[in-house]
Amino acid sequence: MRYDSITEAIGNTPLVRIDPAVHGLRNIDLYAKLEMLNPFGSVKDRPAWHMARPHLEGAAEGGGTVVELSSGNTAKALALLAGLHGLRFKSVTNRMRVPEIKELLLLLGAEIEELPGRSECLDPTDTDDPLTHFHQALTEPGSTYLHTDQYFNPRNVEAHAEGTGPEIVKDLDGRAPDWFVACVGTAGSSTGVARVLREHDPEVRVLGLVAHKSDFIPGIRTIDEVHQVGLFDPATYDTVESVTSGEAIDGMLTLIRRCGLLTGPTGGAAYQGAVRHLRDADAALEGSGRRESAVFIVCDRAESYLSYVRDRRPELLGRASRGPTLATLTDDEVRAGGRSAAVNEARHWITEGDPRPLVVDLRSPHAYAALHIEGSVNIVDELFEELVRGGLPFSKRTPVLLACPVGERSLRYAALLTRRGHPDVRSLAGGIVAWRDAGAPLVRE
Amino acid sequence: MDVPLYLRPRVDQPLASLLGAAPFLHSLADALGSPLNVLLPETVAANVERFRAVYRRHHLAGRVYFAHKANRSSSLVRRLAAAEPAAVGVDVASLEELRHALGCGFTGDRVMATGPKDPEFLWLAARVGATVNLDSLRELEQLAGLVREYGLGRVGVLLRLSGFECADHGGAGTRMLSRRSRFGTPVRDVEELLAAVERHADAVELTGLSYHLDTTGLEEKGRALEQCVLLMDKCRARGLAPRAVDIGGGFGVGYIADGEEWQRWTTALSEAVLGGRPPLTWRGHGYGLRNEGGTVRGSVALYPGHRPNAGPGYLDELLSLPAPVLGRGPGTLLLEHLHDLHIEPGRSLVDQCGLSLARVLEVRGTGEDATPYLVRLGMNAGDVSLEEHGVLMDPVLLPRGEPGKDDEGPVGVHLVGNLCLEADLITRRLVFLPRLPRAGDLLAFVNTAGYAMDFHAHHAQRQPLARTVAVEREGGSWRWCPDEDYWPITHPGGTPA
């Protein structure tokens, strides 16, 4: 495979059969369309390229900025495509809820504008709607914005009607599957693919999956949100069902651990939603001698969603701890093993002690720079925790005074270091706050 | 008609037992008329305690200031005046609110003056030693002029800032937009403001920075808070000694008990706007949504009725956020920098603090399928301005006497007011009640103490304004007194507390 441009690698993704031993359907063959194998990593590579192509080719000399309301994969693909053509890309969104995606977009050189949250004091006459501003800016005379408009642009649907749909039919030896399952985001893939499949076989049943209303699955809209999508037409779907983030992660785990498919939560939701829905249909086929087939789309890959998984299933990403750590220290152990020094005692110790203690300020560098005890060193608590994980960072001959804002965390560290064998670690009682309130001197740098 | 679309309110104790005391509420309304506002001053103190618990969890010092405009009652303000002075203050936004707060027992040093300020308001605030939350450079100069002219003591001031999105600290390639505000000085002009504070150092003393963002978005608030911490450092570098960051209010209230009901209703609203089901509202009002070629456009102008995390919980979440620039949560940031935290919750401080009663005057069939009944109440939309604030909540039906055997089951009604105006609907939404009310029944709109109870009440057409009473539970029964006669040192009725 030799290409002149990465854009030629968009499309022609594999259709992989899921082992029946995994999904348990006896009469339905289930296939995954691996859109995650597109070069920029997702199903959105197709519409992004198809929508942007006319703009990019025309605008190459003129400069300008491609803009899209996107918080994820479309933004990613458009940012790369814009860069490839010497243009800038700006994403406008209020849904940038996955930190890795945001950071990835910044790495790709995208600009991100985050829309304000909802108003707390309702003003029914409010015309200061940020989306309205966005659309006004696009239409200003002399504007160099190229708006791909994925929620309303028919080329979004076309990309799938010309690519994804026909590829599925071809890989199924010229037949449409009996079922097509798609998560609904912009409704582009579901609408485009469903159109092609129905042209082949009007009996194809289309299942649209949306996120449970109070839940969040990246890339999928909730039932209310789909109504705001210009491309969404209820007639496309025989059924619309909702899935939860829990189901999405369950599906993701099954596909990753048992099928070798490195899918993200949207693919997981499609799989789990498909199996849940097809179970009844499968039972109805039992004994009829007929076999049916179903296709779902794996939209993108797992790597960008680690924090999403960490938030919802921390145990999946947990690390086992070794030896006594701050977290394993009980309150009783802290009380028994932590020595503290009151402000006056600490002041005396610092000026008259022999040897004088090393004063360690555990607050952040910015707070430390603003005001601190003269002569203290700053080791932020997070870093300090890493340091003491491996052992003692000070000589046992050096006494240590630990200081944090109110003397609570520093007491825990004092107890921990004492358990690790340091003979003289004390925590500043009441912390820097007590030090300040006692009128003891603080310096700034 | 399919399943009734209830939006039943969240009712905690002691408001729940008050609702259970229907004969007591009927006797109050019989004596004092409809509409009638009922307040629970003890609950406001309990709410302060919940906010203080969040302060303690984050080891933060500073004050909770009640935003007086949320409710004009005396009993609530007096109850707060009796709370711990170092922990509780009052935020006043007019001369009259200031006079009222002082008259209720607040000393000047516990008062924060905010909002648009006339010279009289500024002078009295300075005179009594209140802290002035300065809106602009001009206001600072006006205040300094008054201090000098009338020989007043130095006045503690906070600088109210806005326009945080314009600052440099947004991080690479990210810009967080915020709704534009009429109030405060843009962050980009802060140098000029600080220079003025220094110039007027004989008259004012900078005690902190403040902001109030009209948003439910935690990230926006967290970002503004972090920028204030960075600016506090700038102030210190100039030799000023501010100590407090005042983050305003907007912590919210969860009005609806059941999230599913809220979600079902809002989904149904979209469907109704698209024509997929009969309208849920009087004349098909869309609450800001409209149908454009089969797609819902516009944004829904409703208060987010079900908020799983509101009030103190929201503050806790805000203080626990990871901060974008300095990498520490706002709570840790404030603590490490030794700053006090001031907040000004209005609505959430009076959460569950009261209800508004209205007498059912007439029940009329309309002969239409979709909206079969009009229920006319002895109040108008100004007396319980839920609609004005986008708060949707079902009233609680308090029947007079036992329900009849032939009473219908769940029924959808439109609640109309006592004004001779087509627009006087208590709510534009079709409200479901467990059965059809009868003339003489009471409807209780609960949790109206924040902005809904008297914020828009008016004398139009000479309809009676609601009287307000304070109530307190004593054993199994309830005591009451007129709001203006309530003092926290005695029980309603005058016996020592």
Short mmCIF file of C-alpha atoms in Angstrom, two decimals, chain A:
data_model
loop_
_atom_site.label_atom_id
_atom_site.label_comp_id
_atom_site.label_asym_id
_atom_site.label_seq_id
_atom_site.Cartn_x
_atom_site.Cartn_y
_atom_site.Cartn_z
CA MET A 1 0.00 0.00 0.00
CA ARG A 2 1.67 3.16 -1.17
CA TYR A 3 -0.04 6.55 -0.91
CA ASP A 4 0.80 10.14 -1.82
CA SER A 5 -1.28 11.56 0.99
CA ILE A 6 -2.59 10.27 4.28
CA THR A 7 -6.10 11.19 3.17
CA GLU A 8 -6.01 8.29 0.73
CA ALA A 9 -5.86 5.97 3.74
CA ILE A 10 -9.31 7.09 4.87
CA GLY A 11 -11.97 4.39 4.50
CA ASN A 12 -11.86 0.74 3.44
CA THR A 13 -11.87 -0.37 7.05
CA PRO A 14 -12.15 -4.04 8.00
CA LEU A 15 -15.36 -5.81 8.97
CA VAL A 16 -14.51 -8.31 11.71
CA ARG A 17 -16.76 -11.10 12.95
CA ILE A 18 -17.25 -11.27 16.72
CA ASP A 19 -16.77 -14.77 18.10
CA PRO A 20 -20.23 -16.19 18.98
CA ALA A 21 -18.69 -17.60 22.16
CA VAL A 22 -18.29 -13.99 23.30
CA HIS A 23 -21.68 -12.53 22.45
CA GLY A 24 -23.71 -15.72 22.93
CA LEU A 25 -26.11 -15.13 20.01
CA ARG A 26 -26.73 -18.51 18.37
CA ASN A 27 -28.51 -17.47 15.19
CA ILE A 28 -27.12 -14.06 14.42
CA ASP A 29 -23.66 -13.32 13.07
CA LEU A 30 -22.38 -10.10 14.59
CA TYR A 31 -19.78 -8.02 12.79
CA ALA A 32 -17.83 -4.97 13.89
CA LYS A 33 -16.98 -2.30 11.33
CA LEU A 34 -13.61 -1.07 12.56
CA GLU A 35 -13.78 2.66 11.89
CA MET A 36 -11.15 3.14 14.55
CA LEU A 37 -8.61 2.00 11.95
CA ASN A 38 -9.02 5.16 9.91
CA PRO A 39 -5.74 7.12 9.87
CA PHE A 40 -6.81 9.82 12.37
CA GLY A 41 -8.38 7.20 14.57
CA SER A 42 -12.13 7.40 14.11
CA VAL A 43 -15.26 7.15 12.01
CA LYS A 44 -15.19 10.95 11.74
CA ASP A 45 -12.25 10.89 9.35
CA ARG A 46 -14.65 10.19 6.51
CA PRO A 47 -17.12 13.07 6.96
CA ALA A 48 -14.38 15.46 8.07
CA TRP A 49 -12.50 14.87 4.84
CA HIS A 50 -15.61 14.85 2.68
CA MET A 51 -16.97 18.07 4.20
CA ALA A 52 -13.67 19.94 4.35
CA ARG A 53 -12.26 18.86 1.00
CA PRO A 54 -14.00 21.48 -1.20
CA HIS A 55 -13.06 24.24 1.27
CA LEU A 56 -9.49 23.10 1.71
CA GLU A 57 -8.71 22.83 -1.95
CA GLY A 58 -10.18 26.24 -2.65
CA ALA A 59 -8.82 28.05 0.39
CA ALA A 60 -5.24 26.90 0.32
CA GLU A 61 -3.83 30.22 -0.88
CA GLY A 62 -6.22 32.46 1.03
CA GLY A 63 -5.42 31.22 4.53
CA GLY A 64 -8.24 31.17 7.03
CA THR A 65 -9.60 28.99 9.77
CA VAL A 66 -11.76 25.90 9.68
CA VAL A 67 -14.32 25.99 12.50
CA GLU A 68 -16.59 23.29 13.84
CA LEU A 69 -18.75 22.71 16.88
CA SER A 70 -17.01 19.60 18.02
CA SER A 71 -15.51 18.26 21.17
CA GLY A 72 -13.89 15.17 19.83
CA ASN A 73 -13.17 13.10 16.80
CA THR A 74 -14.43 15.49 14.14
CA ALA A 75 -12.26 18.20 15.65
CA LYS A 76 -9.31 15.85 15.68
CA ALA A 77 -9.69 14.91 12.02
CA LEU A 78 -10.36 18.49 10.93
CA ALA A 79 -7.37 19.81 12.88
CA LEU A 80 -5.10 17.35 11.09
CA LEU A 81 -6.66 18.05 7.70
CA ALA A 82 -6.44 21.81 8.21
CA GLY A 83 -2.80 21.53 9.23
CA LEU A 84 -2.09 19.41 6.20
CA HIS A 85 -3.41 22.26 4.04
CA GLY A 86 -1.76 25.14 5.87
CA LEU A 87 -4.93 26.31 7.57
CA ARG A 88 -5.83 26.77 11.21
CA PHE A 89 -8.59 24.95 13.04
CA LYS A 90 -10.86 26.20 15.79
CA SER A 91 -13.25 24.07 17.79
CA VAL A 92 -16.18 25.69 19.58
CA THR A 93 -17.78 23.50 22.21
CA ASN A 94 -19.29 23.18 25.63
CA ARG A 95 -18.80 19.47 25.71
CA MET A 96 -15.04 19.11 26.06
CA ARG A 97 -15.38 16.72 28.92
CA VAL A 98 -12.58 14.29 28.19
CA PRO A 99 -9.23 15.83 29.14
CA GLU A 100 -7.09 13.62 26.89
CA ILE A 101 -9.05 14.70 23.83
CA LYS A 102 -8.64 18.33 24.76
CA GLU A 103 -4.92 17.95 25.23
CA LEU A 104 -4.61 15.99 22.03
CA LEU A 105 -6.38 18.78 20.14
CA LEU A 106 -4.01 21.34 21.63
CA LEU A 107 -1.12 19.16 20.53
CA LEU A 108 -2.55 19.16 17.02
CA GLY A 109 -2.54 22.96 17.10
CA ALA A 110 -6.28 23.48 17.43
CA GLU A 111 -7.74 26.52 19.10
CA ILE A 112 -10.54 25.71 21.53
CA GLU A 113 -13.33 28.04 22.53
CA GLU A 114 -15.39 26.76 25.39
CA LEU A 115 -18.97 27.99 25.59
CA PRO A 116 -20.29 29.30 28.92
CA GLY A 117 -22.33 27.11 31.22
CA ARG A 118 -26.05 27.61 31.74
CA SER A 119 -27.28 30.77 33.36
CA GLU A 120 -28.09 30.50 37.06
CA CYS A 121 -30.37 33.53 37.14
CA LEU A 122 -32.80 32.98 34.34
CA ASP A 123 -33.25 35.87 31.97
CA PRO A 124 -35.94 34.98 29.46
CA THR A 125 -35.02 37.97 27.34
CA ASP A 126 -31.39 36.84 27.05
CA THR A 127 -30.25 37.24 23.47
CA ASP A 128 -26.62 36.92 24.41
CA ASP A 129 -26.56 33.30 23.35
CA PRO A 130 -22.98 32.28 22.54
CA LEU A 131 -24.06 30.05 19.67
CA THR A 132 -25.79 33.01 18.08
CA HIS A 133 -22.53 34.94 18.35
CA PHE A 134 -20.75 32.05 16.74
CA HIS A 135 -23.08 32.02 13.75
CA GLN A 136 -22.92 35.81 13.46
CA ALA A 137 -19.13 35.71 13.41
CA LEU A 138 -19.23 33.13 10.62
CA THR A 139 -21.33 35.31 8.39
CA GLU A 140 -19.53 38.60 9.01
CA PRO A 141 -18.30 40.17 5.78
CA GLY A 142 -14.63 39.41 5.19
CA SER A 143 -14.80 36.44 7.52
CA THR A 144 -12.24 33.77 6.67
CA TYR A 145 -14.00 31.08 8.63
CA LEU A 146 -14.76 27.83 6.85
CA HIS A 147 -17.58 26.22 8.77
CA THR A 148 -17.97 22.51 8.08
CA ASP A 149 -21.31 22.44 9.96
CA GLN A 150 -21.36 18.72 10.71
CA TYR A 151 -24.81 18.69 12.30
CA PHE A 152 -26.49 20.07 9.22
CA ASN A 153 -24.13 19.38 6.32
CA PRO A 154 -25.51 16.72 3.91
CA ARG A 155 -21.92 15.87 2.93
CA ASN A 156 -21.57 14.32 6.40
CA VAL A 157 -24.23 11.76 5.40
CA GLU A 158 -22.85 11.41 1.89
CA ALA A 159 -19.43 10.37 3.19
CA HIS A 160 -21.04 7.29 4.68
CA ALA A 161 -23.48 6.68 1.84
CA GLU A 162 -20.53 6.61 -0.56
CA GLY A 163 -18.02 4.86 1.72
CA THR A 164 -19.05 3.09 4.90
CA GLY A 165 -22.35 1.67 3.61
CA PRO A 166 -21.12 0.19 0.31
CA GLU A 167 -18.06 -1.27 2.08
CA ILE A 168 -20.31 -3.20 4.47
CA VAL A 169 -22.37 -4.58 1.57
CA LYS A 170 -19.25 -5.55 -0.33
CA ASP A 171 -17.74 -7.37 2.67
CA LEU A 172 -21.00 -9.27 3.19
CA ASP A 173 -20.75 -10.58 -0.39
CA GLY A 174 -23.17 -8.09 -1.84
CA ARG A 175 -25.89 -8.46 0.79
CA ALA A 176 -27.08 -5.98 3.34
CA PRO A 177 -27.05 -7.18 6.97
CA ASP A 178 -30.43 -7.83 8.60
CA TRP A 179 -29.55 -5.40 11.39
CA PHE A 180 -27.51 -2.25 11.50
CA VAL A 181 -26.62 -0.76 14.88
CA ALA A 182 -25.18 2.72 15.27
CA CYS A 183 -24.66 5.20 18.05
CA VAL A 184 -26.16 8.57 17.21
CA GLY A 185 -23.88 11.57 17.41
CA THR A 186 -24.28 13.79 14.37
CA ALA A 187 -26.51 11.06 12.90
CA GLY A 188 -24.21 11.14 9.83
CA SER A 189 -23.04 7.53 9.88
CA SER A 190 -26.38 6.02 10.85
CA THR A 191 -28.30 8.01 8.22
CA GLY A 192 -25.79 7.46 5.41
CA VAL A 193 -25.25 3.77 6.03
CA ALA A 194 -28.95 3.05 6.61
CA ARG A 195 -29.83 4.69 3.31
CA VAL A 196 -27.44 2.46 1.34
CA LEU A 197 -28.40 -0.70 3.16
CA ARG A 198 -32.11 -0.08 2.62
CA GLU A 199 -31.49 0.44 -1.09
CA HIS A 200 -30.13 -3.09 -1.10
CA ASP A 201 -32.76 -4.51 1.15
CA PRO A 202 -35.71 -2.51 2.43
CA GLU A 203 -36.14 -5.03 5.25
CA VAL A 204 -32.93 -3.95 7.04
CA ARG A 205 -33.69 -3.00 10.62
CA VAL A 206 -31.81 -0.04 12.01
CA LEU A 207 -31.17 0.38 15.73
CA GLY A 208 -30.09 3.84 16.87
CA LEU A 209 -28.41 4.08 20.27
CA VAL A 210 -28.43 7.26 22.33
CA ALA A 211 -26.98 7.98 25.75
CA HIS A 212 -29.22 7.62 28.77
CA LYS A 213 -30.46 11.13 29.45
CA SER A 214 -28.71 11.77 32.75
CA ASP A 215 -25.56 10.01 31.63
CA PHE A 216 -22.59 10.89 29.44
CA ILE A 217 -20.95 8.79 26.74
CA PRO A 218 -18.43 10.68 24.61
CA GLY A 219 -19.61 11.12 21.04
CA ILE A 220 -23.20 10.03 21.65
CA ARG A 221 -26.07 12.39 22.14
CA THR A 222 -28.96 11.95 24.52
CA ILE A 223 -32.52 11.57 23.27
CA ASP A 224 -33.18 15.29 23.71
CA GLU A 225 -29.95 16.33 22.09
CA VAL A 226 -30.58 14.32 18.92
CA HIS A 227 -33.61 16.48 18.26
CA GLN A 228 -31.25 19.43 17.89
CA VAL A 229 -29.29 17.70 15.17
CA GLY A 230 -30.28 18.76 11.68
CA LEU A 231 -29.36 15.41 10.18
CA PHE A 232 -31.42 13.41 12.66
CA ASP A 233 -34.58 11.98 11.14
CA PRO A 234 -36.57 9.64 13.38
CA ALA A 235 -37.69 7.74 10.26
CA THR A 236 -34.13 6.42 9.82
CA TYR A 237 -34.46 4.20 12.87
CA ASP A 238 -36.78 1.31 13.51
CA THR A 239 -35.86 1.63 17.17
CA VAL A 240 -34.05 4.17 19.28
CA GLU A 241 -32.78 2.89 22.62
CA SER A 242 -30.62 4.38 25.30
CA VAL A 243 -27.44 2.98 26.81
CA THR A 244 -25.62 3.93 29.99
CA SER A 245 -21.96 4.72 30.51
CA GLY A 246 -21.77 1.54 32.58
CA GLU A 247 -22.92 -0.53 29.61
CA ALA A 248 -20.51 1.33 27.34
CA ILE A 249 -17.59 0.42 29.58
CA ASP A 250 -18.79 -3.19 29.91
CA GLY A 251 -18.94 -3.46 26.12
CA MET A 252 -15.56 -1.85 25.79
CA LEU A 253 -14.01 -4.36 28.18
CA THR A 254 -15.51 -7.33 26.34
CA LEU A 255 -14.28 -6.13 22.96
CA ILE A 256 -10.83 -5.24 24.28
CA ARG A 257 -10.17 -8.23 26.50
CA ARG A 258 -11.90 -10.96 24.54
CA CYS A 259 -11.91 -9.83 20.91
CA GLY A 260 -8.68 -7.91 20.52
CA LEU A 261 -10.55 -4.80 19.44
CA LEU A 262 -9.08 -1.72 21.10
CA THR A 263 -12.36 0.19 21.14
CA GLY A 264 -13.40 3.32 23.02
CA PRO A 265 -16.65 3.71 24.97
CA THR A 266 -18.78 4.51 21.91
CA GLY A 267 -17.86 1.20 20.26
CA GLY A 268 -18.48 -0.49 23.59
CA ALA A 269 -21.92 1.09 23.80
CA ALA A 270 -22.72 -0.04 20.24
CA TYR A 271 -21.69 -3.61 21.00
CA GLN A 272 -23.50 -3.82 24.33
CA GLY A 273 -26.62 -2.13 22.95
CA ALA A 274 -26.59 -4.45 19.93
CA VAL A 275 -26.30 -7.65 21.96
CA ARG A 276 -28.96 -6.46 24.42
CA HIS A 277 -31.38 -5.70 21.60
CA LEU A 278 -30.61 -8.75 19.47
CA ARG A 279 -31.10 -11.28 22.25
CA ASP A 280 -34.88 -11.42 21.67
CA ALA A 281 -34.51 -11.58 17.91
CA ASP A 282 -32.00 -14.39 18.36
CA ALA A 283 -34.40 -16.35 20.54
CA ALA A 284 -37.16 -15.90 17.97
CA LEU A 285 -34.93 -17.40 15.26
CA GLU A 286 -34.26 -20.52 17.34
CA GLY A 287 -35.34 -23.61 15.45
CA SER A 288 -36.39 -21.69 12.33
CA GLY A 289 -33.22 -22.71 10.50
CA ARG A 290 -32.63 -19.10 9.44
CA ARG A 291 -29.46 -17.13 10.18
CA GLU A 292 -29.31 -13.38 10.32
CA SER A 293 -26.47 -10.93 10.41
CA ALA A 294 -25.86 -7.67 12.22
CA VAL A 295 -23.26 -4.95 11.89
CA PHE A 296 -22.25 -2.34 14.46
CA ILE A 297 -19.70 0.43 14.22
CA VAL A 298 -16.59 0.74 16.35
CA CYS A 299 -16.11 4.49 16.23
CA ASP A 300 -12.75 5.04 17.85
CA ARG A 301 -10.02 3.74 20.13
CA ALA A 302 -9.60 3.32 23.88
CA GLU A 303 -6.49 5.35 24.60
CA SER A 304 -8.17 8.74 24.77
CA TYR A 305 -10.69 7.63 27.36
CA LEU A 306 -8.53 6.49 30.25
CA SER A 307 -9.65 9.34 32.48
CA TYR A 308 -13.26 8.61 31.52
CA VAL A 309 -12.78 5.03 32.68
CA ARG A 310 -10.83 6.16 35.75
CA ASP A 311 -13.73 8.39 36.82
CA ARG A 312 -16.29 5.62 36.45
CA ARG A 313 -14.39 2.42 37.20
CA PRO A 314 -11.30 3.40 39.12
CA GLU A 315 -10.74 -0.22 40.13
CA LEU A 316 -9.97 -1.12 36.52
CA LEU A 317 -6.95 1.16 36.58
CA GLY A 318 -5.98 0.76 40.24
CA ARG A 319 -2.42 0.35 41.37
CA ALA A 320 -1.55 -1.91 44.26
CA SER A 321 0.37 -0.09 46.98
CA ARG A 322 3.62 -1.27 48.53
CA GLY A 323 4.59 -0.75 52.16
CA PRO A 324 3.16 1.91 54.45
CA THR A 325 2.02 4.94 52.47
CA LEU A 326 0.08 8.02 53.34
CA ALA A 327 -3.11 6.33 52.23
CA THR A 328 -2.62 3.22 54.36
CA LEU A 329 -1.79 5.15 57.53
CA THR A 330 -4.75 5.05 59.92
CA ASP A 331 -5.85 8.04 61.98
CA ASP A 332 -4.75 6.21 65.13
CA GLU A 333 -1.29 5.66 63.67
CA VAL A 334 -1.11 9.35 62.79
CA ARG A 335 -2.09 10.36 66.30
CA ALA A 336 0.32 7.91 67.89
CA GLY A 337 3.31 8.49 65.62
CA GLY A 338 3.04 12.11 64.50
CA ARG A 339 4.91 14.70 66.56
CA SER A 340 3.98 18.31 66.20
CA ALA A 341 5.44 21.61 67.29
CA ALA A 342 3.36 24.63 68.26
CA VAL A 343 4.22 27.94 66.62
CA ASN A 344 6.28 29.32 69.49
CA GLU A 345 8.16 26.05 69.96
CA ALA A 346 8.82 25.89 66.22
CA ARG A 347 10.11 29.46 66.12
CA HIS A 348 12.47 28.73 68.95
CA TRP A 349 13.61 25.49 67.32
CA ILE A 350 14.30 27.22 64.01
CA THR A 351 16.41 29.99 65.56
CA GLU A 352 18.08 28.19 68.50
CA GLY A 353 18.03 24.49 67.59
CA ASP A 354 21.28 22.56 67.44
CA PRO A 355 21.22 21.40 64.77
CA ARG A 356 18.53 23.66 63.36
CA PRO A 357 15.70 21.87 61.56
CA LEU A 358 15.19 21.80 57.84
CA VAL A 359 11.81 23.47 57.25
CA VAL A 360 9.84 21.85 54.42
CA ASP A 361 6.82 23.75 53.08
CA LEU A 362 4.43 21.30 51.38
CA ARG A 363 2.24 23.87 49.61
CA SER A 364 2.29 24.66 45.91
CA PRO A 365 5.18 26.76 44.52
CA HIS A 366 2.91 29.71 43.83
CA ALA A 367 1.61 29.85 47.39
CA TYR A 368 5.14 29.32 48.69
CA ALA A 369 6.48 32.17 46.58
CA ALA A 370 3.72 34.47 47.83
CA LEU A 371 4.48 33.96 51.53
CA HIS A 372 6.65 31.47 53.41
CA ILE A 373 8.78 30.90 56.49
CA GLU A 374 12.21 32.32 55.84
CA GLY A 375 14.78 29.67 54.99
CA SER A 376 12.21 26.95 54.26
CA VAL A 377 12.38 24.76 51.17
CA ASN A 378 9.34 24.00 49.05
CA ILE A 379 8.51 20.41 48.13
CA VAL A 380 4.90 20.17 46.93
CA ASP A 381 3.03 17.42 48.77
CA GLU A 382 2.36 15.40 45.62
CA LEU A 383 6.06 15.33 44.85
CA PHE A 384 6.86 14.69 48.49
CA GLU A 385 4.62 11.65 48.47
CA GLU A 386 6.53 10.30 45.47
CA LEU A 387 9.80 11.00 47.25
CA VAL A 388 8.89 9.20 50.44
CA ARG A 389 7.43 6.25 48.54
CA GLY A 390 11.00 5.08 47.90
CA GLY A 391 12.43 5.83 51.33
CA LEU A 392 13.65 8.75 53.42
CA PRO A 393 14.66 11.84 51.47
CA PHE A 394 16.64 13.31 54.40
CA SER A 395 19.49 12.19 56.54
CA LYS A 396 18.37 10.88 59.91
CA ARG A 397 20.80 13.36 61.48
CA THR A 398 18.85 16.32 60.06
CA PRO A 399 15.77 17.27 62.10
CA VAL A 400 12.80 18.24 59.92
CA LEU A 401 9.88 20.60 60.45
CA LEU A 402 7.04 19.96 57.99
CA ALA A 403 4.55 22.73 57.22
CA CYS A 404 1.28 22.67 55.30
CA PRO A 405 -1.66 25.12 55.45
CA VAL A 406 -3.33 23.87 58.64
CA GLY A 407 -0.97 21.20 59.93
CA GLU A 408 -3.11 18.24 58.98
CA ARG A 409 -1.28 16.76 56.01
CA SER A 410 2.10 17.59 57.48
CA LEU A 411 1.17 15.61 60.59
CA ARG A 412 0.41 12.56 58.44
CA TYR A 413 3.76 12.90 56.72
CA ALA A 414 5.50 13.33 60.08
CA ALA A 415 3.89 10.08 61.25
CA LEU A 416 4.87 8.32 58.04
CA LEU A 417 8.50 9.46 58.19
CA THR A 418 8.68 8.49 61.85
CA ARG A 419 7.44 5.00 60.95
CA ARG A 420 10.09 4.90 58.27
CA GLY A 421 12.69 5.42 61.00
CA HIS A 422 13.41 9.14 61.06
CA PRO A 423 14.12 10.15 64.70
CA ASP A 424 13.03 13.82 64.66
CA VAL A 425 10.34 14.91 62.25
CA ARG A 426 7.72 17.34 63.54
CA SER A 427 4.72 18.96 61.99
CA LEU A 428 4.00 22.66 62.46
CA ALA A 429 0.80 22.63 64.54
CA GLY A 430 -1.96 24.63 62.89
CA GLY A 431 0.26 25.07 59.84
CA ILE A 432 1.17 28.28 58.06
CA VAL A 433 -2.27 29.66 58.93
CA ALA A 434 -1.52 29.42 62.66
CA TRP A 435 1.94 30.82 62.03
CA ARG A 436 0.42 33.83 60.31
CA ASP A 437 -2.32 34.25 62.91
CA ALA A 438 0.31 34.24 65.66
CA GLY A 439 1.98 37.16 63.94
CA ALA A 440 5.14 35.17 63.13
CA PRO A 441 7.10 36.54 60.16
CA LEU A 442 6.49 35.36 56.60
CA VAL A 443 8.55 36.46 53.62
CA ARG A 444 7.75 36.65 49.91
CA GLU A 445 9.95 36.35 46.86
#
